[in-house]
Short mmCIF file of C-alpha atoms and ligand atoms in Angstrom, two decimals:
data_model
loop_
_atom_site.label_atom_id
_atom_site.label_comp_id
_atom_site.label_asym_id
_atom_site.label_seq_id
_atom_site.Cartn_x
_atom_site.Cartn_y
_atom_site.Cartn_z
CA MET A 1 -0.05 0.00 0.03
CA ARG A 2 2.61 2.47 1.18
CA SER A 3 5.09 1.56 -1.55
CA SER A 4 2.49 1.97 -4.35
CA PHE A 5 1.46 5.36 -2.91
CA MET A 6 5.13 6.39 -3.03
CA PHE A 7 5.43 5.06 -6.66
CA LEU A 8 2.40 7.12 -7.60
CA LEU A 9 3.88 10.19 -5.94
CA LEU A 10 7.18 9.68 -7.70
CA ALA A 11 5.51 9.18 -11.07
CA LEU A 12 3.48 12.40 -10.54
CA VAL A 13 6.65 14.26 -9.83
CA LEU A 14 8.40 12.79 -12.81
CA VAL A 15 5.46 13.66 -15.25
CA ASN A 16 5.25 17.06 -13.91
CA THR A 17 8.90 17.66 -14.35
CA VAL A 18 8.82 16.42 -17.98
CA MET A 19 5.79 18.57 -18.63
CA VAL A 20 7.38 21.65 -17.43
CA CYS A 21 10.54 21.05 -19.34
CA ASN A 22 8.63 20.34 -22.61
CA GLY A 23 6.55 23.43 -22.53
CA LYS A 24 9.45 25.58 -21.54
CA LYS A 25 11.83 24.01 -24.20
CA LEU A 26 9.48 25.41 -26.87
CA LEU A 27 10.49 28.94 -25.92
CA LYS A 28 13.15 30.45 -28.01
CA MET A 29 14.47 33.80 -29.15
CA LYS A 30 12.52 35.15 -32.10
CA TYR A 31 10.10 32.00 -32.26
CA TYR A 32 8.05 33.88 -34.85
CA ARG A 33 10.99 34.82 -37.23
CA ARG A 34 9.34 32.91 -40.12
CA THR A 35 5.60 33.25 -39.27
CA CYS A 36 5.31 36.79 -37.99
CA SER A 37 8.76 38.47 -38.22
CA SER A 38 7.53 41.93 -37.26
CA VAL A 39 5.80 40.91 -34.07
CA GLU A 40 8.44 42.36 -31.77
CA SER A 41 8.60 45.74 -33.55
CA ILE A 42 4.68 45.89 -33.74
CA VAL A 43 4.33 45.28 -29.90
CA ARG A 44 7.10 47.59 -29.10
CA ASP A 45 5.74 50.39 -31.22
CA ILE A 46 2.14 50.21 -29.98
CA THR A 47 3.32 49.84 -26.37
CA TRP A 48 5.84 52.85 -26.46
CA ARG A 49 3.24 55.04 -28.15
CA LYS A 50 0.82 54.04 -25.32
CA VAL A 51 3.25 54.62 -22.47
CA ALA A 52 4.39 57.87 -24.11
CA GLU A 53 0.74 58.96 -23.74
CA ASN A 54 0.39 57.79 -20.35
CA ALA A 55 3.08 56.44 -18.21
CA SER A 56 0.68 54.53 -15.94
CA PHE A 57 0.52 51.83 -18.53
CA ALA A 58 3.93 50.47 -17.65
CA PRO A 59 3.07 49.37 -14.02
CA LYS A 60 -0.37 48.06 -15.16
CA LEU A 61 1.09 45.78 -17.81
CA LEU A 62 4.01 44.55 -15.67
CA ARG A 63 1.56 43.61 -12.88
CA LEU A 64 -0.76 42.07 -15.35
CA HIS A 65 2.07 39.82 -16.60
CA TYR A 66 3.13 38.90 -13.06
CA HIS A 67 -0.39 37.82 -12.20
CA ASP A 68 -0.67 35.84 -15.44
CA CYS A 69 2.60 33.91 -14.70
CA PHE A 70 1.71 33.06 -11.14
CA VAL A 71 -1.46 31.20 -12.03
CA ARG A 72 -0.98 28.21 -14.40
CA GLY A 73 2.15 29.73 -15.79
CA CYS A 74 2.37 32.49 -18.45
CA ASP A 75 -0.58 31.27 -20.51
CA ALA A 76 -2.77 34.42 -20.75
CA SER A 77 -5.33 32.71 -18.42
CA ILE A 78 -5.58 36.12 -16.66
CA LEU A 79 -7.03 37.59 -19.85
CA LEU A 80 -10.06 35.34 -20.19
CA ASP A 81 -13.44 36.84 -19.52
CA SER A 82 -15.93 34.73 -17.71
CA THR A 83 -18.57 33.20 -19.87
CA ASP A 84 -21.79 31.34 -19.06
CA ASP A 85 -20.42 27.87 -19.73
CA GLN A 86 -16.59 28.19 -19.27
CA ASN A 87 -14.43 29.84 -16.69
CA LYS A 88 -17.43 31.40 -14.92
CA ASP A 89 -15.56 31.94 -11.77
CA ASN A 90 -12.34 32.97 -13.36
CA GLU A 91 -9.05 34.65 -12.37
CA LYS A 92 -10.29 38.07 -13.39
CA ALA A 93 -13.02 37.71 -10.68
CA ALA A 94 -10.66 36.75 -7.99
CA GLY A 95 -9.96 39.20 -5.11
CA PRO A 96 -6.24 39.68 -5.83
CA ASN A 97 -7.18 40.75 -9.48
CA ARG A 98 -9.67 43.34 -8.39
CA SER A 99 -7.62 46.30 -9.60
CA LEU A 100 -5.86 44.66 -12.59
CA SER A 101 -6.30 46.57 -15.81
CA GLY A 102 -4.73 46.97 -19.28
CA TYR A 103 -6.93 44.35 -20.99
CA GLU A 104 -8.16 46.66 -23.77
CA PHE A 105 -4.61 47.48 -24.48
CA ILE A 106 -3.68 43.85 -25.05
CA ASP A 107 -6.85 43.62 -27.31
CA GLU A 108 -5.54 46.48 -29.34
CA ILE A 109 -2.08 44.90 -29.98
CA LYS A 110 -3.85 41.45 -30.70
CA ALA A 111 -6.13 43.12 -33.30
CA LYS A 112 -3.10 44.52 -35.05
CA LEU A 113 -1.23 41.23 -35.07
CA GLU A 114 -4.37 39.37 -36.37
CA GLU A 115 -4.32 41.78 -39.35
CA GLU A 116 -0.65 41.14 -39.94
CA CYS A 117 -0.34 37.51 -39.30
CA PRO A 118 -3.69 35.86 -38.29
CA GLY A 119 -3.77 33.08 -35.71
CA VAL A 120 -0.11 32.96 -35.07
CA VAL A 121 0.92 35.00 -32.04
CA SER A 122 -0.25 33.87 -28.68
CA CYS A 123 -1.75 36.18 -26.19
CA ALA A 124 0.60 35.03 -23.54
CA ASP A 125 3.56 36.14 -25.70
CA ILE A 126 1.94 39.40 -26.44
CA LEU A 127 1.62 40.05 -22.63
CA ALA A 128 5.20 39.04 -21.96
CA LEU A 129 6.48 41.29 -24.82
CA ALA A 130 4.28 44.28 -23.87
CA ALA A 131 5.14 44.22 -20.22
CA ARG A 132 8.87 44.15 -21.08
CA ASP A 133 8.39 46.95 -23.66
CA ALA A 134 6.33 49.18 -21.38
CA VAL A 135 9.11 49.13 -18.65
CA SER A 136 11.74 49.53 -21.46
CA TYR A 137 10.26 52.75 -22.87
CA GLN A 138 12.06 54.72 -20.16
CA PHE A 139 15.39 53.33 -21.33
CA GLN A 140 14.56 53.13 -25.08
CA ARG A 141 15.97 49.62 -25.10
CA PRO A 142 14.78 46.12 -24.13
CA MET A 143 15.53 45.71 -20.40
CA TRP A 144 15.21 41.90 -20.30
CA LYS A 145 15.05 38.90 -22.82
CA VAL A 146 11.64 37.51 -23.74
CA PHE A 147 11.79 34.25 -25.46
CA THR A 148 8.55 33.50 -27.34
CA GLY A 149 6.47 30.40 -28.32
CA ARG A 150 4.10 30.45 -25.24
CA LYS A 151 0.65 28.90 -25.90
CA ASP A 152 -2.63 30.28 -24.43
CA GLY A 153 -4.38 28.12 -21.84
CA ARG A 154 -8.09 27.24 -21.80
CA VAL A 155 -8.70 27.33 -18.11
CA SER A 156 -8.91 30.17 -15.58
CA LEU A 157 -10.12 29.82 -12.09
CA SER A 158 -10.46 32.37 -9.42
CA SER A 159 -9.75 29.82 -6.67
CA GLU A 160 -6.31 29.26 -8.16
CA ALA A 161 -5.54 32.92 -8.19
CA SER A 162 -6.61 33.34 -4.61
CA ALA A 163 -4.30 30.34 -3.64
CA ASN A 164 -1.33 31.37 -5.79
CA MET A 165 -1.08 35.17 -5.38
CA PRO A 166 0.74 36.33 -2.34
CA SER A 167 -1.17 39.18 -0.45
CA ALA A 168 0.01 42.59 0.61
CA SER A 169 0.04 41.29 4.10
CA SER A 170 1.94 38.12 3.54
CA ASN A 171 5.09 37.44 5.73
CA LEU A 172 8.44 36.43 4.24
CA THR A 173 7.78 32.64 4.73
CA THR A 174 4.65 32.89 2.83
CA LEU A 175 6.02 34.99 -0.03
CA LEU A 176 9.00 32.59 -0.43
CA THR A 177 6.84 29.53 -0.38
CA LYS A 178 4.71 30.96 -3.13
CA PHE A 179 7.55 32.03 -5.27
CA GLN A 180 9.38 28.51 -4.68
CA THR A 181 6.27 26.86 -6.02
CA HIS A 182 7.20 28.50 -9.35
CA GLY A 183 10.96 27.69 -9.27
CA LEU A 184 11.78 31.24 -7.99
CA ASP A 185 14.10 31.55 -5.12
CA MET A 186 14.97 34.24 -2.44
CA MET A 187 17.04 36.28 -4.70
CA ASP A 188 14.16 36.26 -7.28
CA LEU A 189 11.63 37.26 -4.55
CA VAL A 190 13.65 40.18 -3.36
CA THR A 191 14.58 41.31 -6.89
CA LEU A 192 11.20 41.05 -8.35
CA SER A 193 9.69 42.92 -5.35
CA GLY A 194 11.64 45.85 -7.01
CA ALA A 195 8.84 45.99 -9.58
CA HIS A 196 7.07 48.15 -6.91
CA SER A 197 9.63 50.75 -8.03
CA ILE A 198 6.88 51.88 -10.32
CA GLY A 199 3.07 52.21 -10.04
CA THR A 200 0.51 53.26 -7.40
CA THR A 201 -1.91 51.69 -4.98
CA ARG A 202 -4.98 52.50 -3.02
CA CYS A 203 -5.48 53.72 0.50
CA VAL A 204 -7.71 50.72 1.36
CA LEU A 205 -4.80 48.54 1.07
CA LEU A 206 -2.79 50.76 3.59
CA SER A 207 -5.42 51.39 6.08
CA ARG A 208 -4.70 48.47 8.35
CA ARG A 209 -0.92 49.19 8.56
CA LEU A 210 -1.72 52.89 9.24
CA TYR A 211 -4.67 52.88 11.48
CA ASN A 212 -5.50 49.49 12.91
CA PHE A 213 -2.48 47.18 12.71
CA THR A 214 -3.23 44.80 15.57
CA GLY A 215 -6.75 45.81 15.97
CA ARG A 216 -6.01 48.39 18.72
CA GLY A 217 -6.05 51.51 16.55
CA ASP A 218 -2.33 51.30 16.20
CA THR A 219 0.22 51.80 13.31
CA ASP A 220 2.62 49.18 12.08
CA PRO A 221 5.79 49.67 14.11
CA SER A 222 7.92 48.44 11.18
CA LEU A 223 6.79 51.48 9.27
CA ASP A 224 9.03 54.70 9.55
CA PRO A 225 6.82 56.90 11.92
CA GLU A 226 7.39 59.97 9.95
CA TYR A 227 6.54 58.31 6.66
CA ALA A 228 3.44 56.84 8.39
CA GLU A 229 2.24 60.37 9.19
CA THR A 230 2.77 61.36 5.64
CA LEU A 231 0.76 58.55 4.42
CA LYS A 232 -2.05 59.26 6.99
CA LYS A 233 -2.22 62.78 5.44
CA ILE A 234 -2.60 61.27 1.80
CA CYS A 235 -5.03 58.69 3.14
CA PRO A 236 -7.17 60.32 5.88
CA ILE A 237 -10.19 58.58 7.34
CA PRO A 238 -12.73 58.26 5.83
CA LEU A 239 -10.83 56.69 3.13
CA ASN A 240 -11.37 57.91 -0.44
CA PRO A 241 -11.34 54.85 -2.74
CA ALA A 242 -10.23 57.03 -5.64
CA THR A 243 -6.91 58.33 -3.95
CA ARG A 244 -3.81 56.67 -5.41
CA VAL A 245 -0.55 56.36 -3.42
CA GLU A 246 3.03 56.07 -4.96
CA MET A 247 4.33 52.67 -4.19
CA ASP A 248 7.93 53.99 -4.28
CA PRO A 249 7.87 57.48 -2.63
CA GLN A 250 8.96 60.24 -4.90
CA SER A 251 10.11 57.89 -7.56
CA SER A 252 7.19 55.88 -8.69
CA GLY A 253 7.28 57.11 -12.13
CA SER A 254 10.79 55.91 -12.69
CA PHE A 255 11.83 52.26 -12.90
CA ASP A 256 14.91 52.20 -10.65
CA SER A 257 16.58 50.81 -7.58
CA HIS A 258 15.13 53.56 -5.38
CA TYR A 259 12.52 51.07 -4.19
CA PHE A 260 15.23 49.28 -2.11
CA GLN A 261 16.36 52.56 -0.62
CA ALA A 262 12.84 53.14 0.46
CA VAL A 263 12.40 49.62 1.83
CA ASN A 264 15.73 49.86 3.73
CA GLN A 265 14.55 53.08 5.25
CA HIS A 266 11.45 51.24 6.51
CA LYS A 267 9.17 53.00 3.86
CA GLY A 268 8.17 49.98 2.01
CA MET A 269 4.43 50.24 1.12
CA PHE A 270 3.10 46.74 2.21
CA VAL A 271 3.72 44.32 4.90
CA SER A 272 5.10 42.22 2.04
CA ASP A 273 7.60 44.81 1.16
CA ALA A 274 8.74 45.41 4.72
CA ALA A 275 8.90 41.67 5.16
CA LEU A 276 12.19 41.78 3.08
CA LEU A 277 13.83 43.07 6.02
CA THR A 278 12.60 40.38 8.53
CA ASP A 279 15.32 37.75 7.38
CA GLN A 280 19.00 38.20 7.36
CA GLN A 281 19.68 36.87 3.92
CA SER A 282 16.85 38.80 2.23
CA ALA A 283 17.73 41.99 4.07
CA GLN A 284 21.36 41.63 2.86
CA MET A 285 20.05 41.23 -0.67
CA ALA A 286 17.87 44.29 -0.27
CA ARG A 287 21.02 46.33 0.55
CA VAL A 288 22.91 45.13 -2.46
CA LEU A 289 20.02 45.86 -4.76
CA GLU A 290 20.16 49.45 -3.84
CA ASN A 291 22.94 49.63 -6.46
CA PRO A 292 21.37 50.72 -9.62
CA VAL A 293 23.57 48.67 -11.98
CA VAL A 294 23.03 45.50 -9.88
CA PHE A 295 19.41 45.95 -9.70
CA ILE A 296 18.87 46.36 -13.40
CA ALA A 297 20.99 43.29 -14.22
CA ARG A 298 19.43 41.16 -11.46
CA PHE A 299 15.92 42.17 -12.41
CA ALA A 300 16.52 41.03 -16.07
CA LYS A 301 17.65 37.68 -14.83
CA SER A 302 14.59 37.10 -12.50
CA MET A 303 12.12 38.56 -14.99
CA LYS A 304 13.36 36.00 -17.58
CA LYS A 305 12.86 33.20 -15.03
CA MET A 306 9.36 34.52 -14.13
CA ASN A 307 8.29 34.82 -17.87
CA GLU A 308 9.35 31.25 -18.45
CA ILE A 309 7.05 29.77 -15.88
CA ILE A 310 5.20 27.47 -18.24
CA THR A 311 2.84 24.55 -17.01
CA LEU A 312 1.31 23.65 -20.39
CA ALA A 313 2.95 20.61 -21.90
CA TYR A 314 4.12 20.25 -25.39
CA GLY A 315 1.12 20.32 -27.76
CA GLU A 316 -1.20 21.66 -25.08
CA GLY A 317 -2.86 25.10 -25.37
CA GLU A 318 -3.73 27.11 -28.38
CA VAL A 319 -3.16 30.48 -30.04
CA ARG A 320 -6.38 32.44 -29.17
CA LYS A 321 -8.00 34.50 -31.83
CA ASN A 322 -9.32 36.78 -29.26
CA CYS A 323 -7.49 37.14 -25.94
CA ARG A 324 -10.69 37.14 -23.93
CA VAL A 325 -12.22 33.92 -25.03
CA VAL A 326 -10.89 30.40 -25.78
CA ASN A 327 -11.09 29.38 -29.48
C1 HEM B 1 6.15 39.78 -3.61
C2 HEM B 1 4.82 39.62 -3.71
C3 HEM B 1 3.95 40.68 -4.21
C4 HEM B 1 2.84 41.08 -3.63
C5 HEM B 1 2.36 40.78 -2.21
C6 HEM B 1 2.33 42.28 -4.40
C7 HEM B 1 1.15 42.97 -4.09
C8 HEM B 1 0.86 44.13 -4.70
C9 HEM B 1 -0.31 45.01 -4.37
C10 HEM B 1 -1.25 44.67 -3.21
C11 HEM B 1 -0.35 45.92 -5.31
C12 HEM B 1 -1.40 47.18 -5.29
C13 HEM B 1 -2.55 46.75 -6.05
C14 HEM B 1 -3.62 47.82 -5.86
O1 HEM B 1 -3.44 48.89 -5.59
O2 HEM B 1 -4.84 47.52 -6.11
C15 HEM B 1 0.67 45.80 -6.08
C16 HEM B 1 0.98 46.70 -7.14
C17 HEM B 1 1.91 46.45 -8.20
N1 HEM B 1 2.64 45.30 -8.21
FE1 HEM B 1 2.91 43.82 -6.85
N2 HEM B 1 2.98 42.26 -5.53
C18 HEM B 1 4.02 41.36 -5.43
C19 HEM B 1 4.99 41.22 -6.50
C20 HEM B 1 5.02 41.80 -7.60
C21 HEM B 1 5.86 41.37 -8.68
C22 HEM B 1 6.81 40.04 -8.70
C23 HEM B 1 5.55 42.25 -9.71
C24 HEM B 1 6.10 42.29 -11.29
C25 HEM B 1 7.24 41.56 -11.56
C26 HEM B 1 4.63 43.23 -9.20
C27 HEM B 1 4.26 44.42 -9.92
C28 HEM B 1 3.48 45.33 -9.42
C29 HEM B 1 3.27 46.59 -10.02
C30 HEM B 1 3.96 47.21 -11.25
C31 HEM B 1 2.31 47.33 -9.22
C32 HEM B 1 1.61 48.74 -9.44
C33 HEM B 1 0.39 48.61 -10.36
C34 HEM B 1 -0.13 49.88 -10.89
O3 HEM B 1 0.34 51.01 -10.55
O4 HEM B 1 -1.12 49.86 -11.55
N3 HEM B 1 4.34 42.95 -8.01
N4 HEM B 1 1.32 44.59 -5.89
C1 NAG B 2 -3.47 58.00 -17.18
O1 NAG B 2 -4.33 56.98 -16.93
C2 NAG B 2 -4.87 57.01 -15.62
C3 NAG B 2 -5.60 55.60 -15.35
O2 NAG B 2 -6.36 55.39 -16.45
C4 NAG B 2 -5.70 58.22 -15.44
O3 NAG B 2 -6.20 58.36 -14.17
C5 NAG B 2 -4.74 59.38 -15.67
O4 NAG B 2 -5.51 60.62 -15.55
C6 NAG B 2 -4.14 59.38 -16.99
N1 NAG B 2 -3.14 60.47 -17.04
C7 NAG B 2 -3.02 61.19 -18.12
C8 NAG B 2 -1.87 62.21 -18.17
O5 NAG B 2 -3.67 61.21 -19.06
C1 NAG B 3 3.41 33.65 8.21
O1 NAG B 3 2.03 33.61 7.74
C2 NAG B 3 1.60 32.34 7.80
C3 NAG B 3 0.18 32.45 7.20
O2 NAG B 3 -0.61 33.47 7.55
C4 NAG B 3 1.43 31.83 9.24
O3 NAG B 3 0.90 30.54 9.33
C5 NAG B 3 2.87 31.71 9.74
O4 NAG B 3 2.88 31.32 11.16
C6 NAG B 3 3.68 33.09 9.55
N1 NAG B 3 5.03 32.86 9.82
C7 NAG B 3 5.77 33.56 10.63
C8 NAG B 3 7.18 33.29 10.83
O5 NAG B 3 5.28 34.62 11.18
C1 NAG B 4 -9.77 47.60 14.27
O1 NAG B 4 -9.68 46.19 14.26
C2 NAG B 4 -10.48 45.48 15.28
C3 NAG B 4 -10.10 43.99 15.23
O2 NAG B 4 -10.02 43.54 13.92
C4 NAG B 4 -11.97 45.76 14.90
O3 NAG B 4 -12.76 45.09 15.79
C5 NAG B 4 -12.18 47.31 14.86
O4 NAG B 4 -13.56 47.51 14.43
C6 NAG B 4 -11.24 47.97 13.90
N1 NAG B 4 -11.39 49.42 13.98
C7 NAG B 4 -11.52 50.15 12.97
C8 NAG B 4 -11.68 51.63 13.17
O5 NAG B 4 -11.63 49.71 11.79
C1 NAG B 5 -11.15 43.42 -14.02
C2 NAG B 5 -12.20 42.45 -13.31
O1 NAG B 5 -12.57 41.58 -13.92
N1 NAG B 5 -12.27 42.72 -12.08
C3 NAG B 5 -13.21 41.91 -11.19
C4 NAG B 5 -12.37 41.60 -9.96
O2 NAG B 5 -13.31 40.96 -9.07
C5 NAG B 5 -14.58 41.64 -8.74
C6 NAG B 5 -15.33 40.77 -7.75
O3 NAG B 5 -14.52 40.12 -6.74
C7 NAG B 5 -15.43 41.87 -9.92
O4 NAG B 5 -16.54 42.66 -9.69
C8 NAG B 5 -14.42 42.63 -10.97
O5 NAG B 5 -15.12 42.76 -12.18
#
């Protein structure tokens, strides 16, 4: 009984490993060279134009890509709308996705690519490229490598999003466990948290830390007291749901290592940001990543790992015609 159980477990682990390898092995540089050679420039041109119009597209797309990759791998499952029969209770409907956006923008790129080379480029690849290009606009050069050849999944479940996405109140153990599920290590966790160098959040997500941390009307003692007062002025009670707060104080429009200076000065936005200082190893990494050159190089490495989280096996998945619905 016991040995057959062990055998089954081993078999499952092996099958799983082979699946991951197979799906991942498909990815390569310029996968569409023969089938849609202009895909990279089309995505870049549209994305750069969009980010030039409104810089808030960059953090939106980066976050959308991260949420996609953390649930069923980077398979564009996050883009599926719920329909009556399929994917009714989907990732979009999950709590952690409540403030995700940028879907129309992916539709716009997809429409252009369907004109150029119909049925060829997956929505998962579009999202991976667009997220990279959005962040890269500031630098006018690609900031990390994106291999292509991802396929789009057919399944999207809110339960999986809730289970997989760490929350703003997660401690370091939980964060690391969730990252490790996807083959990402402590260095990747600390580095990728640097994505919070750009973008904004909402006061509701801070109210506990600011006003009622342990339920006694207190403020999170790990937050710099002066900065806590500044945040209380931006987010007075009653909370205004429309107020946005910079994630990286005074630098949230620029992708840079300033996030780590903020974290190290106890000005990390969420408990999950502050958590990076609760462990010796991660705290040491956060200090090293204050260096702009180190941060940019490390971020490129960890992003490539993240955008290659693939769970679909060889031959599984499809290239969606419309990123919001399965074919
Ligand atoms: C370490 C675990 C993480 C947690 C707990 C976390 C949590 C959050 C939360 C709660 C928000 C605010 C959302 C809102 O205001 O509604 C946010 C924003 C953001 N996150 Fe994360 N995140 C994590 C990791 C990442 C990673 C790995 C990336 C990308 C590589 C990322 C990119 C972003 C960006 C760019 C924003 C700003 C979005 C905007 O301005 O529209 N996050 N994150
Ligand atoms: C950019 O987009 C955001 C969110 O859609 C909007 O609130 C903001 O006003 C826009 N900014 C500009 C400069 O158009
Ligand atoms: C971290 O959070 C998890 C889940 O909330 C909890 O079970 C665990 O005890 C916490 N770990 C530490 C070290 O606080
Ligand atoms: C603070 O938290 C406690 C315990 O969770 C709750 O009973 C109380 O209503 C909260 N106070 C405010 C002002 O939200
Ligand atoms: C963009 C999106 O689909 N957001 C959904 C997030 O979840 C809430 C409910 O929890 C939905 O009402 C939103 O439409």
